[in-house]
Coordinates of C-alpha atoms in Angstrom, one line a residue:
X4 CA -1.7 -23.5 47.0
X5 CA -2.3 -21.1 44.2
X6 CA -0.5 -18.1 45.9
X7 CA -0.7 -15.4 43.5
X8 CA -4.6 -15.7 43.6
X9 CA -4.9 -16.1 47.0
X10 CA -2.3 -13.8 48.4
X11 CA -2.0 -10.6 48.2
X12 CA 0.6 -8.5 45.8
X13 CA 3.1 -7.4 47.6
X14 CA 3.7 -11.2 49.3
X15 CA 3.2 -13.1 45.9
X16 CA 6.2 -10.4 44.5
X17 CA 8.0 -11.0 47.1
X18 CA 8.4 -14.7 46.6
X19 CA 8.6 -14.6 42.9
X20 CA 10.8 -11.9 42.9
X21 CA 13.6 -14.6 44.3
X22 CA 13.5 -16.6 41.3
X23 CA 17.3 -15.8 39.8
X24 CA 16.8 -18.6 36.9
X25 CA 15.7 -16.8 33.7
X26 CA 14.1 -20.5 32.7
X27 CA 12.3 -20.8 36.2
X28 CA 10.5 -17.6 35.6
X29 CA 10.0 -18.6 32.4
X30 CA 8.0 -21.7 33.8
X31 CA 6.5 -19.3 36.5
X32 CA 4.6 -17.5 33.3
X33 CA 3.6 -21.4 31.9
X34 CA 1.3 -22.2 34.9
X35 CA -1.8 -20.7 34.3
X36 CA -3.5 -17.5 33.0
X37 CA -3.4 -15.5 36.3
X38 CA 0.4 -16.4 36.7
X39 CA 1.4 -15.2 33.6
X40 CA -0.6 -12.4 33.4
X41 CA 1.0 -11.1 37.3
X42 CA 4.5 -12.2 35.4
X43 CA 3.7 -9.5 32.9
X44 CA 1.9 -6.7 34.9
X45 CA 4.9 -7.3 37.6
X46 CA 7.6 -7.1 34.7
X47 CA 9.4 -9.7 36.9
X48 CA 11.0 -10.6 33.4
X49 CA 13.0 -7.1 33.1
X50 CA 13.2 -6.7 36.8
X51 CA 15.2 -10.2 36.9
X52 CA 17.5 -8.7 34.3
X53 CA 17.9 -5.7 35.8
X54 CA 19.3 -7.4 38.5
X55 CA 21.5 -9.6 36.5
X56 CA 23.2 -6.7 34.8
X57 CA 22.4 -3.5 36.0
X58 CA 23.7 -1.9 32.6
X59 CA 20.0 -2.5 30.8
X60 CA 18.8 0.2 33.1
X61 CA 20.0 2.1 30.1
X62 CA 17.5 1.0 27.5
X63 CA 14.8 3.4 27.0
X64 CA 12.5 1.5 24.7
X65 CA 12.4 -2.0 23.4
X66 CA 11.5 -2.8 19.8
X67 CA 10.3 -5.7 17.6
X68 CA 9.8 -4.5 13.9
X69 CA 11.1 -2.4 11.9
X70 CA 7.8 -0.3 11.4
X71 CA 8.1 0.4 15.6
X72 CA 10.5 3.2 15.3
X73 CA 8.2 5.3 13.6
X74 CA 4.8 4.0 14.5
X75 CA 2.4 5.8 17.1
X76 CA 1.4 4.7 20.4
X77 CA 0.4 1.2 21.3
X78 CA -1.6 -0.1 23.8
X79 CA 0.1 -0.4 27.4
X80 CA -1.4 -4.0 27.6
X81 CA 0.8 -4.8 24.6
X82 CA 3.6 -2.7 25.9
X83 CA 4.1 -4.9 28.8
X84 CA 3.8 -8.1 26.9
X85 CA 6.3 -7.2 24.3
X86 CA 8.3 -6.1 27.3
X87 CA 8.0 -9.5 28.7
X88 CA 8.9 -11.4 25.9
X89 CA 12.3 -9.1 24.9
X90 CA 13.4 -9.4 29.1
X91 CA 12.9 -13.0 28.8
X92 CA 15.0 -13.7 25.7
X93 CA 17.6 -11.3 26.8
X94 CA 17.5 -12.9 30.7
X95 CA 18.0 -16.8 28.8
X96 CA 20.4 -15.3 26.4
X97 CA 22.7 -13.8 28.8
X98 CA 22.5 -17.3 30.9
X99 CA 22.6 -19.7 28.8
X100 CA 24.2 -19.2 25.7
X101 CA 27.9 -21.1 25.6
X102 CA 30.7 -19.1 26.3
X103 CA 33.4 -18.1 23.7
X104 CA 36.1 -15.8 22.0
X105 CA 33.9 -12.5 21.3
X106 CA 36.5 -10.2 19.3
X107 CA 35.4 -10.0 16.0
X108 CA 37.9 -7.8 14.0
X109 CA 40.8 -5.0 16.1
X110 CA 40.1 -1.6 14.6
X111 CA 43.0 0.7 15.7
X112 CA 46.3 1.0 17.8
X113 CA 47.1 4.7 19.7
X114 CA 50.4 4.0 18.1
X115 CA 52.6 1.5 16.2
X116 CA 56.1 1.0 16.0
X117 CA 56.5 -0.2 12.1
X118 CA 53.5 -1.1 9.8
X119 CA 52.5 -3.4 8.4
X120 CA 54.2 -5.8 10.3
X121 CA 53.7 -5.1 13.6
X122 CA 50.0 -4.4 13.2
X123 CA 47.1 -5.0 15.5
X124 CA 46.0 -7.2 13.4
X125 CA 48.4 -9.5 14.2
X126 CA 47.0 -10.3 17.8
X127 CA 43.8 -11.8 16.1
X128 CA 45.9 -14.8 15.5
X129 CA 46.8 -17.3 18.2
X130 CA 49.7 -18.4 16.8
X131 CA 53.5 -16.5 17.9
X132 CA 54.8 -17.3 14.5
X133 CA 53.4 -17.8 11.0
X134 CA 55.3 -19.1 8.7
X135 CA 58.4 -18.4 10.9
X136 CA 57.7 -14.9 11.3
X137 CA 56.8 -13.4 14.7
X138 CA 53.6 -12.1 14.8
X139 CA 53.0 -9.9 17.7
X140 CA 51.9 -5.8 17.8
X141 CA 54.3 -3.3 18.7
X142 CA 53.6 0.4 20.3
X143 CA 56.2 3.1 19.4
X144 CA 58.8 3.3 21.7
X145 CA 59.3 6.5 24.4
X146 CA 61.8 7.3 27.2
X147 CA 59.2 7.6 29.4
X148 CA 57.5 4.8 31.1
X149 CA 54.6 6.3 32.1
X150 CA 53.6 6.8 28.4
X151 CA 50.4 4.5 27.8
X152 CA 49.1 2.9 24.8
X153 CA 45.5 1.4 23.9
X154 CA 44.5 -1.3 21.3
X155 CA 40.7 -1.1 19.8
X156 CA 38.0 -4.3 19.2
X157 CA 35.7 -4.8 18.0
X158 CA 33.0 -7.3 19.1
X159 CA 31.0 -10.0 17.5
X160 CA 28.0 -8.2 18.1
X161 CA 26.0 -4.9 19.8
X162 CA 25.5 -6.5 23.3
X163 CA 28.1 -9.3 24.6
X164 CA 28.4 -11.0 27.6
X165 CA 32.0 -10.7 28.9
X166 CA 33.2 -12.4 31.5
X167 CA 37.2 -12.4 31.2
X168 CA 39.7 -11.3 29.0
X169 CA 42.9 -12.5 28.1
X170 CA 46.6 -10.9 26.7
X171 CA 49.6 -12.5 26.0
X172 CA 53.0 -9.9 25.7
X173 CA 55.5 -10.6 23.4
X174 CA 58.9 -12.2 24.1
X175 CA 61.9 -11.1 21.5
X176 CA 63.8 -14.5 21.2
X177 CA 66.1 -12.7 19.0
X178 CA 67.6 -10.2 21.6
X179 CA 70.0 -10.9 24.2
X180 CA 68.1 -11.7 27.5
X181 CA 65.2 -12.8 25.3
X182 CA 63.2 -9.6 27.1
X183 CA 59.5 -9.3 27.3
X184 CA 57.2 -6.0 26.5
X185 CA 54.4 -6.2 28.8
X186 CA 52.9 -3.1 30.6
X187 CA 52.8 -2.7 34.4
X188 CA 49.2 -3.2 34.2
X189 CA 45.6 -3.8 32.5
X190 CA 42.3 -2.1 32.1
X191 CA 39.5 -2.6 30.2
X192 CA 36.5 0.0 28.8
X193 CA 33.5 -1.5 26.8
X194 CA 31.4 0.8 25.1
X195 CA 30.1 1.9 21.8
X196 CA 30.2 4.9 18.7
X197 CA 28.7 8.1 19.4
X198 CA 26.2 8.4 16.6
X199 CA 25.3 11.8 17.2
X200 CA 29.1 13.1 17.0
X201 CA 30.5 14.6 14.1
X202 CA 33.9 12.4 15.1
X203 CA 33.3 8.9 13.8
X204 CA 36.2 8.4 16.1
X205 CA 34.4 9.3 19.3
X206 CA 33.3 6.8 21.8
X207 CA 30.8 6.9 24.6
X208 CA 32.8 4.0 27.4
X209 CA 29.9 2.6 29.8
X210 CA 32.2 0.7 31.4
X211 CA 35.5 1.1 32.9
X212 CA 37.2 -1.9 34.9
X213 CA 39.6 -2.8 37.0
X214 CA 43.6 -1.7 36.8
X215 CA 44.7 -5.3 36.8
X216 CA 48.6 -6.2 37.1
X217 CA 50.3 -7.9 34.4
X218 CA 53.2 -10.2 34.2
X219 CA 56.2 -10.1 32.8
X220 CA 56.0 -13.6 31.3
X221 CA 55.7 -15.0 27.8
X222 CA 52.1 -16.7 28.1
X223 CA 48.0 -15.9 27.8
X224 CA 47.5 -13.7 30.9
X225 CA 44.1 -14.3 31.7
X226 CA 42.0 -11.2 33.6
X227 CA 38.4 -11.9 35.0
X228 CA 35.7 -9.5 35.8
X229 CA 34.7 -9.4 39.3
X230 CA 31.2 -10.3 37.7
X231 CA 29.9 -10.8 34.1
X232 CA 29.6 -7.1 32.4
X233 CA 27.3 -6.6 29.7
X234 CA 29.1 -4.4 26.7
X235 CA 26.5 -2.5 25.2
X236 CA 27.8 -1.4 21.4
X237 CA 30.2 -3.4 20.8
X238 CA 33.4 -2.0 21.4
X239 CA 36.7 -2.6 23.6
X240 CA 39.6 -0.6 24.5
X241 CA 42.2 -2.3 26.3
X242 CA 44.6 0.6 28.0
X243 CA 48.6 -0.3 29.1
X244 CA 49.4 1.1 32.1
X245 CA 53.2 1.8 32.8
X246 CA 56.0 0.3 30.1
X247 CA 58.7 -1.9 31.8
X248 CA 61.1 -3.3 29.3
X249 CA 63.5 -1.1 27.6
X250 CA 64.6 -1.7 24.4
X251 CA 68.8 -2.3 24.2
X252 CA 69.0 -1.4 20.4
X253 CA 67.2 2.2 20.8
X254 CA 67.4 2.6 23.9
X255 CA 63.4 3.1 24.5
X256 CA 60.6 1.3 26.1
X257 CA 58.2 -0.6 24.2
X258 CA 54.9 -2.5 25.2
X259 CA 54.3 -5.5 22.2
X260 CA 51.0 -8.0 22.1
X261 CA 51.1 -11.2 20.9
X262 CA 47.6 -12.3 20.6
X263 CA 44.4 -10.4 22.6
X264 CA 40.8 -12.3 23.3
X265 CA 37.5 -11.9 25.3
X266 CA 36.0 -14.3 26.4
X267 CA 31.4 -14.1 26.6
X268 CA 28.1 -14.5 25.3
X269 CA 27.4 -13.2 22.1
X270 CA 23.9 -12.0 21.5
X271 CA 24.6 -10.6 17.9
X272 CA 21.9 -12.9 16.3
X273 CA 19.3 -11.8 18.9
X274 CA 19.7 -8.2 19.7
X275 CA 20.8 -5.1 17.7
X276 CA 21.3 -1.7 19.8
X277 CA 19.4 0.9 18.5
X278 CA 20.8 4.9 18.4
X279 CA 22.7 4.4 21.7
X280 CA 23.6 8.2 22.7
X281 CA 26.3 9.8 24.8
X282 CA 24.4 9.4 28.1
X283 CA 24.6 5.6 27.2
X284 CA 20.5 5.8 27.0
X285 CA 19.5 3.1 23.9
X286 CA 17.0 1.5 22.4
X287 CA 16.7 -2.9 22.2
X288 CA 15.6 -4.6 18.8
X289 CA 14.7 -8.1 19.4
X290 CA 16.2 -9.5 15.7
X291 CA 14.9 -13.3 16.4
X292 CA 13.4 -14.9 19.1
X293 CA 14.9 -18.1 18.4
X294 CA 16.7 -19.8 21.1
X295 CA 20.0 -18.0 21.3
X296 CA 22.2 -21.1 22.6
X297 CA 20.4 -23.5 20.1
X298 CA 21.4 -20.9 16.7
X299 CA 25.0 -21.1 18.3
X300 CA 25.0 -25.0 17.9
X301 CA 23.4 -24.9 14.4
X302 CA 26.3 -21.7 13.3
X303 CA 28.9 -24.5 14.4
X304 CA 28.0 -27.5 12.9
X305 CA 27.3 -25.5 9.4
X306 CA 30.7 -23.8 9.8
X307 CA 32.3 -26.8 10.6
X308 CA 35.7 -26.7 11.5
X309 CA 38.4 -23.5 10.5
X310 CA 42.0 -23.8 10.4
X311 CA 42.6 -20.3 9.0
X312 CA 41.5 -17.5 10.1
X313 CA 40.1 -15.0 6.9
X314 CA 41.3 -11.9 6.3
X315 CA 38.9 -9.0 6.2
X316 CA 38.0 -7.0 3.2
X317 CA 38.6 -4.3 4.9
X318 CA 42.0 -5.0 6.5
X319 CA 42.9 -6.4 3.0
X320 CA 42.4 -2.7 1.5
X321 CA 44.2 -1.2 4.5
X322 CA 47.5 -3.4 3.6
X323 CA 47.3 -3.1 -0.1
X324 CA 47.1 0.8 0.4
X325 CA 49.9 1.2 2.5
X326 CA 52.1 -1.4 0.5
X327 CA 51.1 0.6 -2.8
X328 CA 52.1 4.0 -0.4
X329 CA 55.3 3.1 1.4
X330 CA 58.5 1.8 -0.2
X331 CA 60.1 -1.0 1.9
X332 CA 62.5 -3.7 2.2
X333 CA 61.0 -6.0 4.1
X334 CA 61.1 -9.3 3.5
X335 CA 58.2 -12.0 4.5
X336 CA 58.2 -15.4 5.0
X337 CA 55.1 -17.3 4.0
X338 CA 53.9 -20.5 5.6
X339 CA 56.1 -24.1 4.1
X340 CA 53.3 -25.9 2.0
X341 CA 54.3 -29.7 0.8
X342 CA 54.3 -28.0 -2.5
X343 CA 57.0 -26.4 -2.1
X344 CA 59.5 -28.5 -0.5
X345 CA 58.3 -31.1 -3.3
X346 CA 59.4 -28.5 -5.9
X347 CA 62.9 -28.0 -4.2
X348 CA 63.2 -31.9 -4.2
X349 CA 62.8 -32.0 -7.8
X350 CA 65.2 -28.7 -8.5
X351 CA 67.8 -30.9 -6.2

């Protein structure tokens, strides 16, 4: 029976309106003519997102080329079609696309103990020690424990899927009692840059979690979200909540990171946020309408595998400029190479 033609609205809404797989819907539109145009008239696509991630009720206006930010008015026929086709991508993309580490590059500490070594940058690597060296992040210390402290992200693209995220404190083998600096507890605030602000420093949080607790043991702490949250702009802020180990040297507590991740769907190669503002009202540009998951399985098998992670441009300047600035003693132990202990050998 051919319900949407012989039923009336409200009922043939109703019963499509309970379709909760973006790809069902998707087939919903394929049946005919008069199916696909109630899809569209309906907006079932942005309706279905809508209720998937009640964030999007943010966007304002959706856009396909370039030329639409300044262009006039368009039709409302092609208005709802467009619609359909950006709420259908966005509805698969958020679904379907695989699941992986989202932090793209960790932009600033609220304080740190001694640079560079101790850097944020240092929980963008998995590993607890690189060429012997620890590597971990480590706040300033205080006397009180209540002081927090907050690391920055940010994200591999404007609107990511995330679904848990992940902290492991770090463990100083090299004191007596082999303590470890984890915080009380967790939080988590996705949001993105105030482009209207004269602060380039000022962000606009859409999202606030959770306090989570944390434990005081040396391993990848994993936090999930109650449900998927859709970060719109990009950024992360993970706030510590109450400082528990005391340092015996100084006599101050300290909260230290090993490594940090996120765990979501990216939809960097789909979507671009355009001038979100500080009511958290934006604008969507569909970038391709490829199929999200499928340009994820191409990316990998052109990347092939990594072993190293590279440095950024950016993070490289930061380090050169504070080596050039600062006078220090410090010395680093780089990673053993074959090469090396060959060379030794033939010293010997």
């Amino acid at each position: 029976m051919d319900f949407i033609n012989n039923l009336d609205t409200d009922t043939s809404l109703a019963i499509l309106s309970c379709l909760d797989d973006p790809s069902d819907l998707v087939r919903a539109s394929a049946v005919s003519r008069s199916w696909r145009g109630f899809v569209i008239k309906q907006s079932l696509s942005k309706s279905l997102c809508l209720k998937l991630f009640h964030q999007l009720a943010r966007v304002d206006r959706t856009l396909e080329t370039s030329n639409e930010e300044s262009s006039g008015s368009i039709s409302s026929v092609y208005a709802l079609e467009r619609e359909h086709r950006v709420y259908a991508l966005l509805a698969k993309g958020c679904t379907s696309s695989p699941i992986k580490s989202c932090v793209d590059d960790a932009i600033t500490a609220s304080s740190t103990d001694r640079l560079p070594e101790e850097s944020i940058l240092n929980t963008l690597d998995e590993r607890e020690r690189i060429g012997g060296t620890p590597s971990y992040w480590s706040s300033s210390g205080h006397h009180k424990t209540s002081v927090p402290e907050t690391l920055l992200y940010k994200l591999k693209g404007d609107l990511c899927v995330i679904t848990e995220l992940s902290i492991q404190p770090f463990q100083d083998f090299f004191d007596p009692g082999r303590p470890i600096y984890s915080s009380h507890y967790v939080r988590f605030r996705f949001g993105h840059l105030d482009n209207k602000s004269q602060d380039k420093n000022n962000y606009v949080w859409t999202y606030t979690s959770q306090q989570f607790p944390m434990a005081q043991e040396n391993r990848l702490q994993n936090f999930k979200l109650p449900e998927p949250v859709l970060c719109i702009g990009g950024f992360v802020l993970i706030e510590f909540l109450g400082r528990v180990q005391r340092c015996d040297i100084d006599d101050l507590y300290y909260i230290c990171v090993t490594h940090v991740k996120a765990m979501g769907r990216s939809l960097a190669k789909s979507f671009r946020v355009v001038d979100p503002d500080e009511s958290g009202k934006f604008g969507l540009k569909v970038l391709s309408y490829s199929d999200p998951q499928e340009m994820n399985e191409k990316e990998e098998e052109e990347a092939g595998p990594s072993v190293f992670r590279p440095m950024r441009n950016r993070n490289l300047e930061q380090l050169v400029n504070f080596l050039h600035s600062h006078s220090t003693d410090v010395q680093y132990v780089w990673p053993e190479s074959d090469e090396d202990d060959e060379s030794d050998e033939e010293e010997v």
